[in-house]
Amino acid sequence: MNARLLGPLLALAAFGLYATHDVLVKLLGGTYSPVQILFFSVVFSFPLATILLMRDPAAGTLRPVHPWWTALRTAGVVATGLCGFYAFSALPLAEAYALIFAAPLIVTVLAIPVLGESVGGWRWGAVIAGLCGVLVVLRPGGSAFELGHLAALGAAAASATVSVVSRRIGRAERSVVLMIYPMMVNVVLLAGLLPRVYVPMPIADLGLTAAIAGLGFLAALLTIAAFRQADAALIAPMHYSQIIWAAIYGRVVFGERGDAATWIGAAIIIASGLFTVLREAGGRSLHTPVIGARLRPESGPGPRIAEALRRRAAKGVPGHEALAKRRGSR
């Protein structure tokens, strides 16, 4: 099969698994606190992460080169997990995804102070259009603004912060450092909060938390395979396929139909994100905050594992080579 076709197909499969991951979070969220769900999913992800650590041939310590940036990134990962799990538990799937899809737009804005990148008029227009889409979804004055909406926006902002900081320090920090610190902080912090919210879990529900970790890990592997097969500009837009899964899962599993405002707002947000991706892919932008950022919000252990894998595979990724050549030519 042609690599340009195989890559997007693998990405579609990966984001389908991520959507299934989020469905399990929503199913458990009707009974358990996001703190409890996230705690056990991170605990079950440790064996998978350990396998990666054992295979890491790089020598060095776990001491970060940039401790303050690493601390900010770690806080962002923890906040994204908690906010993301709560948003999926409290909101209809399509509504949660629509708001979280604003993350690439926030990345564009944060790249200015953090990375010193410049943003032209077209990209500012895309950001403004995307924010208008967020307002359409939220319908200020038309419906109650719930904590779930705030959590989804918080997940988008925290995920964008993680992406931008990762781009700033990613070349200097080891993958193991970027992966293990958030996991350790998650376990310590959530273990402290767990006694306040803990509800005994039957073995079946505990198995679902293990499935959340497993789905995230498998989706991460497929994402890496996709980036190895095709240019990043072809893979990044596949992220938005999750809105299709949200419609299917929401209707079949949860009986959600989604109202017109949610779908219109989601379409505006997706269109603005795609515009930025395609404009950068066409070489009209000097910087790549969307293509270079992970578009999958870190709502669990899977994306953190994916980052370590992607950094290890970066030298063999066509998209990375294309971006490097384009930057070098300027």
Short mmCIF file of C-alpha atoms in Angstrom, two decimals:
data_model
loop_
_atom_site.label_atom_id
_atom_site.label_comp_id
_atom_site.label_asym_id
_atom_site.label_seq_id
_atom_site.Cartn_x
_atom_site.Cartn_y
_atom_site.Cartn_z
CA MET A 1 0.00 0.00 0.00
CA ASN A 2 1.18 3.53 -0.77
CA ALA A 3 2.83 5.12 2.29
CA ARG A 4 0.92 8.37 1.77
CA LEU A 5 -2.29 6.36 2.15
CA LEU A 6 -1.10 3.92 4.81
CA GLY A 7 0.02 6.71 7.16
CA PRO A 8 -3.37 8.46 7.37
CA LEU A 9 -5.14 5.09 7.69
CA LEU A 10 -2.95 4.17 10.66
CA ALA A 11 -3.64 7.59 12.18
CA LEU A 12 -7.37 7.09 11.73
CA ALA A 13 -7.11 3.75 13.53
CA ALA A 14 -5.07 5.36 16.32
CA PHE A 15 -7.58 8.12 16.92
CA GLY A 16 -10.39 5.58 16.81
CA LEU A 17 -8.67 3.78 19.69
CA TYR A 18 -8.20 7.07 21.51
CA ALA A 19 -11.94 7.75 21.10
CA THR A 20 -12.68 4.30 22.56
CA HIS A 21 -10.32 5.19 25.42
CA ASP A 22 -12.41 8.31 26.08
CA VAL A 23 -15.67 6.33 25.93
CA LEU A 24 -14.39 4.08 28.72
CA VAL A 25 -13.48 7.18 30.73
CA LYS A 26 -17.02 8.48 30.28
CA LEU A 27 -18.55 5.13 31.20
CA LEU A 28 -16.57 4.95 34.43
CA GLY A 29 -17.09 8.66 35.07
CA GLY A 30 -20.75 8.05 35.85
CA THR A 31 -19.71 6.15 39.00
CA TYR A 32 -16.19 7.17 39.93
CA SER A 33 -14.28 10.40 40.39
CA PRO A 34 -11.85 11.40 37.62
CA VAL A 35 -9.15 11.27 40.30
CA GLN A 36 -9.79 7.58 40.89
CA ILE A 37 -10.04 6.70 37.20
CA LEU A 38 -6.86 8.58 36.30
CA PHE A 39 -4.95 7.14 39.27
CA PHE A 40 -5.57 3.53 38.32
CA SER A 41 -5.04 4.12 34.59
CA VAL A 42 -1.64 5.68 35.33
CA VAL A 43 -0.74 2.83 37.69
CA PHE A 44 -1.60 0.28 35.01
CA SER A 45 0.48 2.22 32.49
CA PHE A 46 3.67 1.85 34.55
CA PRO A 47 4.50 -1.68 33.27
CA LEU A 48 4.17 -0.40 29.69
CA ALA A 49 6.34 2.61 30.45
CA THR A 50 8.90 0.39 32.19
CA ILE A 51 9.32 -1.67 29.03
CA LEU A 52 10.19 1.51 27.13
CA LEU A 53 12.62 2.62 29.84
CA MET A 54 14.40 -0.73 29.76
CA ARG A 55 14.84 -0.38 25.99
CA ASP A 56 16.20 3.17 26.19
CA PRO A 57 19.90 2.94 25.18
CA ALA A 58 20.73 6.56 26.04
CA ALA A 59 23.06 7.08 29.00
CA GLY A 60 22.33 9.77 31.56
CA THR A 61 20.48 10.63 34.73
CA LEU A 62 16.86 11.52 35.43
CA ARG A 63 17.87 15.05 36.44
CA PRO A 64 16.20 17.54 34.07
CA VAL A 65 18.33 19.99 32.13
CA HIS A 66 15.62 22.64 32.43
CA PRO A 67 14.00 21.98 35.84
CA TRP A 68 11.55 24.91 35.80
CA TRP A 69 10.31 24.25 32.28
CA THR A 70 10.05 20.56 33.14
CA ALA A 71 8.04 21.45 36.25
CA LEU A 72 5.68 23.62 34.18
CA ARG A 73 5.26 20.86 31.63
CA THR A 74 4.62 18.29 34.38
CA ALA A 75 1.95 20.52 35.93
CA GLY A 76 0.38 20.88 32.49
CA VAL A 77 0.26 17.11 31.99
CA VAL A 78 -1.38 16.56 35.38
CA ALA A 79 -3.91 19.35 34.76
CA THR A 80 -4.71 18.01 31.29
CA GLY A 81 -5.40 14.55 32.64
CA LEU A 82 -7.69 15.69 35.43
CA CYS A 83 -9.53 18.26 33.30
CA GLY A 84 -9.82 15.90 30.34
CA PHE A 85 -11.16 13.01 32.38
CA TYR A 86 -13.69 15.28 34.08
CA ALA A 87 -14.80 16.86 30.78
CA PHE A 88 -15.42 13.47 29.17
CA SER A 89 -17.34 12.35 32.25
CA ALA A 90 -19.53 15.46 32.50
CA LEU A 91 -20.18 16.53 28.90
CA PRO A 92 -21.53 14.86 25.76
CA LEU A 93 -18.61 13.46 23.79
CA ALA A 94 -19.04 15.77 20.79
CA GLU A 95 -19.22 18.84 23.02
CA ALA A 96 -16.10 17.85 24.96
CA TYR A 97 -14.15 17.18 21.77
CA ALA A 98 -15.26 20.44 20.16
CA LEU A 99 -13.84 22.47 23.05
CA ILE A 100 -10.66 20.41 23.40
CA PHE A 101 -10.04 20.85 19.67
CA ALA A 102 -9.20 24.47 20.48
CA ALA A 103 -5.79 23.29 21.78
CA PRO A 104 -3.88 23.80 18.47
CA LEU A 105 -5.20 27.36 18.30
CA ILE A 106 -3.95 28.02 21.82
CA VAL A 107 -0.60 26.52 20.81
CA THR A 108 -0.37 29.17 18.08
CA VAL A 109 -0.87 31.94 20.64
CA LEU A 110 1.48 30.48 23.30
CA ALA A 111 4.23 29.98 20.73
CA ILE A 112 4.70 33.76 20.60
CA PRO A 113 5.93 34.38 24.19
CA VAL A 114 7.38 30.91 24.84
CA LEU A 115 9.11 30.17 21.53
CA GLY A 116 9.49 33.69 20.16
CA GLU A 117 7.59 32.77 17.00
CA SER A 118 5.75 35.31 14.87
CA VAL A 119 2.14 34.86 13.80
CA GLY A 120 0.85 36.54 10.67
CA GLY A 121 -2.55 37.95 9.88
CA TRP A 122 -3.92 34.77 8.34
CA ARG A 123 -3.06 32.67 11.38
CA TRP A 124 -4.50 35.31 13.72
CA GLY A 125 -7.65 35.18 11.64
CA ALA A 126 -7.79 31.40 12.07
CA VAL A 127 -7.34 31.76 15.84
CA ILE A 128 -10.12 34.34 16.07
CA ALA A 129 -12.42 32.17 13.95
CA GLY A 130 -11.67 29.18 16.17
CA LEU A 131 -12.47 31.16 19.30
CA CYS A 132 -15.76 32.22 17.70
CA GLY A 133 -16.46 28.51 17.20
CA VAL A 134 -15.81 27.95 20.91
CA LEU A 135 -18.38 30.64 21.72
CA VAL A 136 -20.89 28.96 19.42
CA VAL A 137 -20.42 25.68 21.32
CA LEU A 138 -20.68 27.40 24.71
CA ARG A 139 -23.70 29.51 23.66
CA PRO A 140 -23.17 32.24 26.29
CA GLY A 141 -26.54 33.25 27.66
CA GLY A 142 -28.28 30.41 25.85
CA SER A 143 -27.49 27.52 28.18
CA ALA A 144 -25.91 26.88 31.55
CA PHE A 145 -22.12 27.08 31.65
CA GLU A 146 -21.14 23.96 33.53
CA LEU A 147 -17.94 22.91 35.24
CA GLY A 148 -17.48 20.37 32.47
CA HIS A 149 -17.16 23.17 29.90
CA LEU A 150 -14.51 24.87 32.03
CA ALA A 151 -12.70 21.54 32.41
CA ALA A 152 -12.65 20.99 28.63
CA LEU A 153 -11.23 24.47 28.03
CA GLY A 154 -8.74 23.87 30.85
CA ALA A 155 -7.67 20.61 29.19
CA ALA A 156 -7.17 22.45 25.88
CA ALA A 157 -5.11 25.21 27.51
CA ALA A 158 -3.01 22.79 29.59
CA SER A 159 -2.44 20.50 26.60
CA ALA A 160 -1.32 23.48 24.51
CA THR A 161 1.08 24.51 27.28
CA VAL A 162 2.55 21.00 27.36
CA SER A 163 3.01 21.03 23.58
CA VAL A 164 4.75 24.41 23.48
CA VAL A 165 7.03 23.68 26.44
CA SER A 166 7.89 20.29 24.92
CA ARG A 167 8.97 22.05 21.73
CA ARG A 168 11.12 24.46 23.75
CA ILE A 169 13.01 21.86 25.79
CA GLY A 170 12.47 18.69 23.76
CA ARG A 171 15.89 18.68 22.12
CA ALA A 172 17.71 19.05 25.45
CA GLU A 173 15.68 16.75 27.70
CA ARG A 174 15.72 12.98 27.54
CA SER A 175 12.45 11.28 26.60
CA VAL A 176 12.52 9.31 29.83
CA VAL A 177 12.61 12.55 31.85
CA LEU A 178 9.64 14.00 29.99
CA MET A 179 7.70 10.77 30.48
CA ILE A 180 8.53 9.68 34.01
CA TYR A 181 8.15 12.98 35.90
CA PRO A 182 4.45 13.48 35.01
CA MET A 183 3.69 9.86 35.81
CA MET A 184 5.36 10.07 39.21
CA VAL A 185 3.67 13.35 40.11
CA ASN A 186 0.33 11.95 38.96
CA VAL A 187 0.67 8.90 41.19
CA VAL A 188 1.83 10.87 44.26
CA LEU A 189 -0.73 13.66 43.88
CA LEU A 190 -3.65 11.41 43.02
CA ALA A 191 -2.77 8.95 45.78
CA GLY A 192 -3.08 11.84 48.24
CA LEU A 193 -6.49 12.82 46.85
CA LEU A 194 -7.78 9.27 46.41
CA PRO A 195 -8.97 8.64 50.01
CA ARG A 196 -11.37 11.59 49.70
CA VAL A 197 -13.14 10.22 46.62
CA TYR A 198 -12.47 6.48 46.59
CA VAL A 199 -15.35 4.14 45.79
CA PRO A 200 -14.71 0.38 45.86
CA MET A 201 -14.34 -0.96 42.31
CA PRO A 202 -15.43 -4.42 41.17
CA ILE A 203 -12.90 -6.36 39.14
CA ALA A 204 -14.72 -5.56 35.88
CA ASP A 205 -14.42 -1.80 36.41
CA LEU A 206 -10.81 -2.17 37.49
CA GLY A 207 -10.26 -4.05 34.25
CA LEU A 208 -11.71 -1.08 32.33
CA THR A 209 -9.09 1.22 33.87
CA ALA A 210 -6.44 -1.24 32.69
CA ALA A 211 -8.06 -1.17 29.24
CA ILE A 212 -7.77 2.65 29.24
CA ALA A 213 -4.02 2.33 29.74
CA GLY A 214 -3.75 -0.41 27.12
CA LEU A 215 -5.76 1.49 24.51
CA GLY A 216 -3.63 4.58 25.02
CA PHE A 217 -0.45 2.56 24.57
CA LEU A 218 -1.68 0.75 21.44
CA ALA A 219 -2.94 4.01 19.93
CA ALA A 220 0.47 5.54 20.61
CA LEU A 221 2.18 2.73 18.69
CA LEU A 222 -0.15 3.24 15.74
CA THR A 223 0.51 6.98 15.82
CA ILE A 224 4.25 6.37 15.62
CA ALA A 225 3.75 3.99 12.71
CA ALA A 226 1.63 6.62 10.96
CA PHE A 227 4.30 9.31 11.33
CA ARG A 228 6.90 6.90 9.98
CA GLN A 229 4.83 6.24 6.86
CA ALA A 230 3.67 9.72 5.86
CA ASP A 231 4.37 13.41 6.21
CA ALA A 232 3.18 15.08 9.40
CA ALA A 233 0.94 17.40 7.38
CA LEU A 234 -1.06 14.35 6.26
CA ILE A 235 -1.30 12.86 9.74
CA ALA A 236 -2.21 15.93 11.80
CA PRO A 237 -5.66 16.51 10.25
CA MET A 238 -6.65 12.92 11.12
CA HIS A 239 -6.90 14.11 14.72
CA TYR A 240 -10.24 15.67 13.92
CA SER A 241 -11.72 12.30 12.92
CA GLN A 242 -12.49 11.88 16.61
CA ILE A 243 -15.57 14.06 16.14
CA ILE A 244 -16.97 11.31 13.90
CA TRP A 245 -16.30 8.72 16.57
CA ALA A 246 -17.90 11.07 19.10
CA ALA A 247 -21.06 11.18 17.01
CA ILE A 248 -21.16 7.38 16.64
CA TYR A 249 -20.28 6.49 20.22
CA GLY A 250 -22.42 9.28 21.62
CA ARG A 251 -25.48 8.10 19.74
CA VAL A 252 -25.01 4.32 20.18
CA VAL A 253 -23.58 4.11 23.69
CA PHE A 254 -24.94 7.18 25.47
CA GLY A 255 -27.97 8.18 23.39
CA GLU A 256 -26.51 11.63 22.65
CA ARG A 257 -27.68 13.42 19.55
CA GLY A 258 -25.81 16.71 19.87
CA ASP A 259 -27.51 20.00 19.05
CA ALA A 260 -26.96 22.23 16.04
CA ALA A 261 -24.81 24.74 17.96
CA THR A 262 -22.35 22.03 19.00
CA TRP A 263 -21.90 20.76 15.44
CA ILE A 264 -21.66 24.25 13.93
CA GLY A 265 -19.12 25.33 16.53
CA ALA A 266 -17.12 22.12 16.06
CA ALA A 267 -17.07 22.69 12.29
CA ILE A 268 -15.72 26.23 12.76
CA ILE A 269 -13.02 25.08 15.21
CA ILE A 270 -11.97 22.18 12.97
CA ALA A 271 -11.91 24.39 9.85
CA SER A 272 -9.70 26.97 11.56
CA GLY A 273 -7.32 24.25 12.77
CA LEU A 274 -7.16 22.63 9.35
CA PHE A 275 -6.52 26.00 7.72
CA THR A 276 -3.48 26.53 9.93
CA VAL A 277 -2.16 23.00 9.30
CA LEU A 278 -2.59 23.22 5.53
CA ARG A 279 -1.13 26.73 5.36
CA GLU A 280 1.98 25.55 7.21
CA ALA A 281 2.18 22.44 5.03
CA GLY A 282 2.14 24.66 1.95
CA GLY A 283 5.23 26.48 3.17
CA ARG A 284 3.46 29.81 3.77
CA SER A 285 4.41 29.88 7.43
CA LEU A 286 7.90 30.14 8.90
CA HIS A 287 6.85 28.20 12.00
CA THR A 288 4.92 25.05 12.71
CA PRO A 289 3.21 25.20 16.10
CA VAL A 290 0.31 23.00 14.97
CA ILE A 291 2.08 20.37 12.90
CA GLY A 292 4.95 20.24 15.36
CA ALA A 293 2.63 19.86 18.35
CA ARG A 294 0.80 16.81 19.54
CA LEU A 295 -2.86 17.32 18.68
CA ARG A 296 -4.00 14.60 21.03
CA PRO A 297 -4.80 16.09 24.48
CA GLU A 298 -3.00 14.33 27.28
CA SER A 299 -6.04 12.92 29.00
CA GLY A 300 -4.26 9.78 30.14
CA PRO A 301 -1.00 7.85 30.13
CA GLY A 302 -1.02 6.99 26.41
CA PRO A 303 0.05 10.36 24.98
CA ARG A 304 3.00 10.60 27.36
CA ILE A 305 4.21 7.21 26.13
CA ALA A 306 3.57 8.36 22.58
CA GLU A 307 5.86 11.32 23.05
CA ALA A 308 8.77 9.13 24.06
CA LEU A 309 8.17 6.86 21.09
CA ARG A 310 7.82 9.75 18.65
CA ARG A 311 11.02 11.40 19.82
CA ARG A 312 12.87 8.11 19.39
CA ALA A 313 11.46 7.64 15.89
CA ALA A 314 11.85 11.26 14.78
CA LYS A 315 14.89 10.65 12.59
CA GLY A 316 12.94 8.26 10.43
CA VAL A 317 9.80 10.36 10.06
CA PRO A 318 9.26 11.92 6.63
CA GLY A 319 7.39 14.83 8.11
CA HIS A 320 10.26 15.76 10.40
CA GLU A 321 12.74 15.62 7.54
CA ALA A 322 10.55 17.81 5.37
CA LEU A 323 10.17 20.38 8.11
CA ALA A 324 13.90 20.40 8.79
CA LYS A 325 14.71 20.92 5.12
CA ARG A 326 12.17 23.70 4.81
CA ARG A 327 13.55 25.51 7.85
CA GLY A 328 17.11 24.99 6.66
CA SER A 329 16.32 26.58 3.34
CA ARG A 330 15.28 29.75 5.12
#
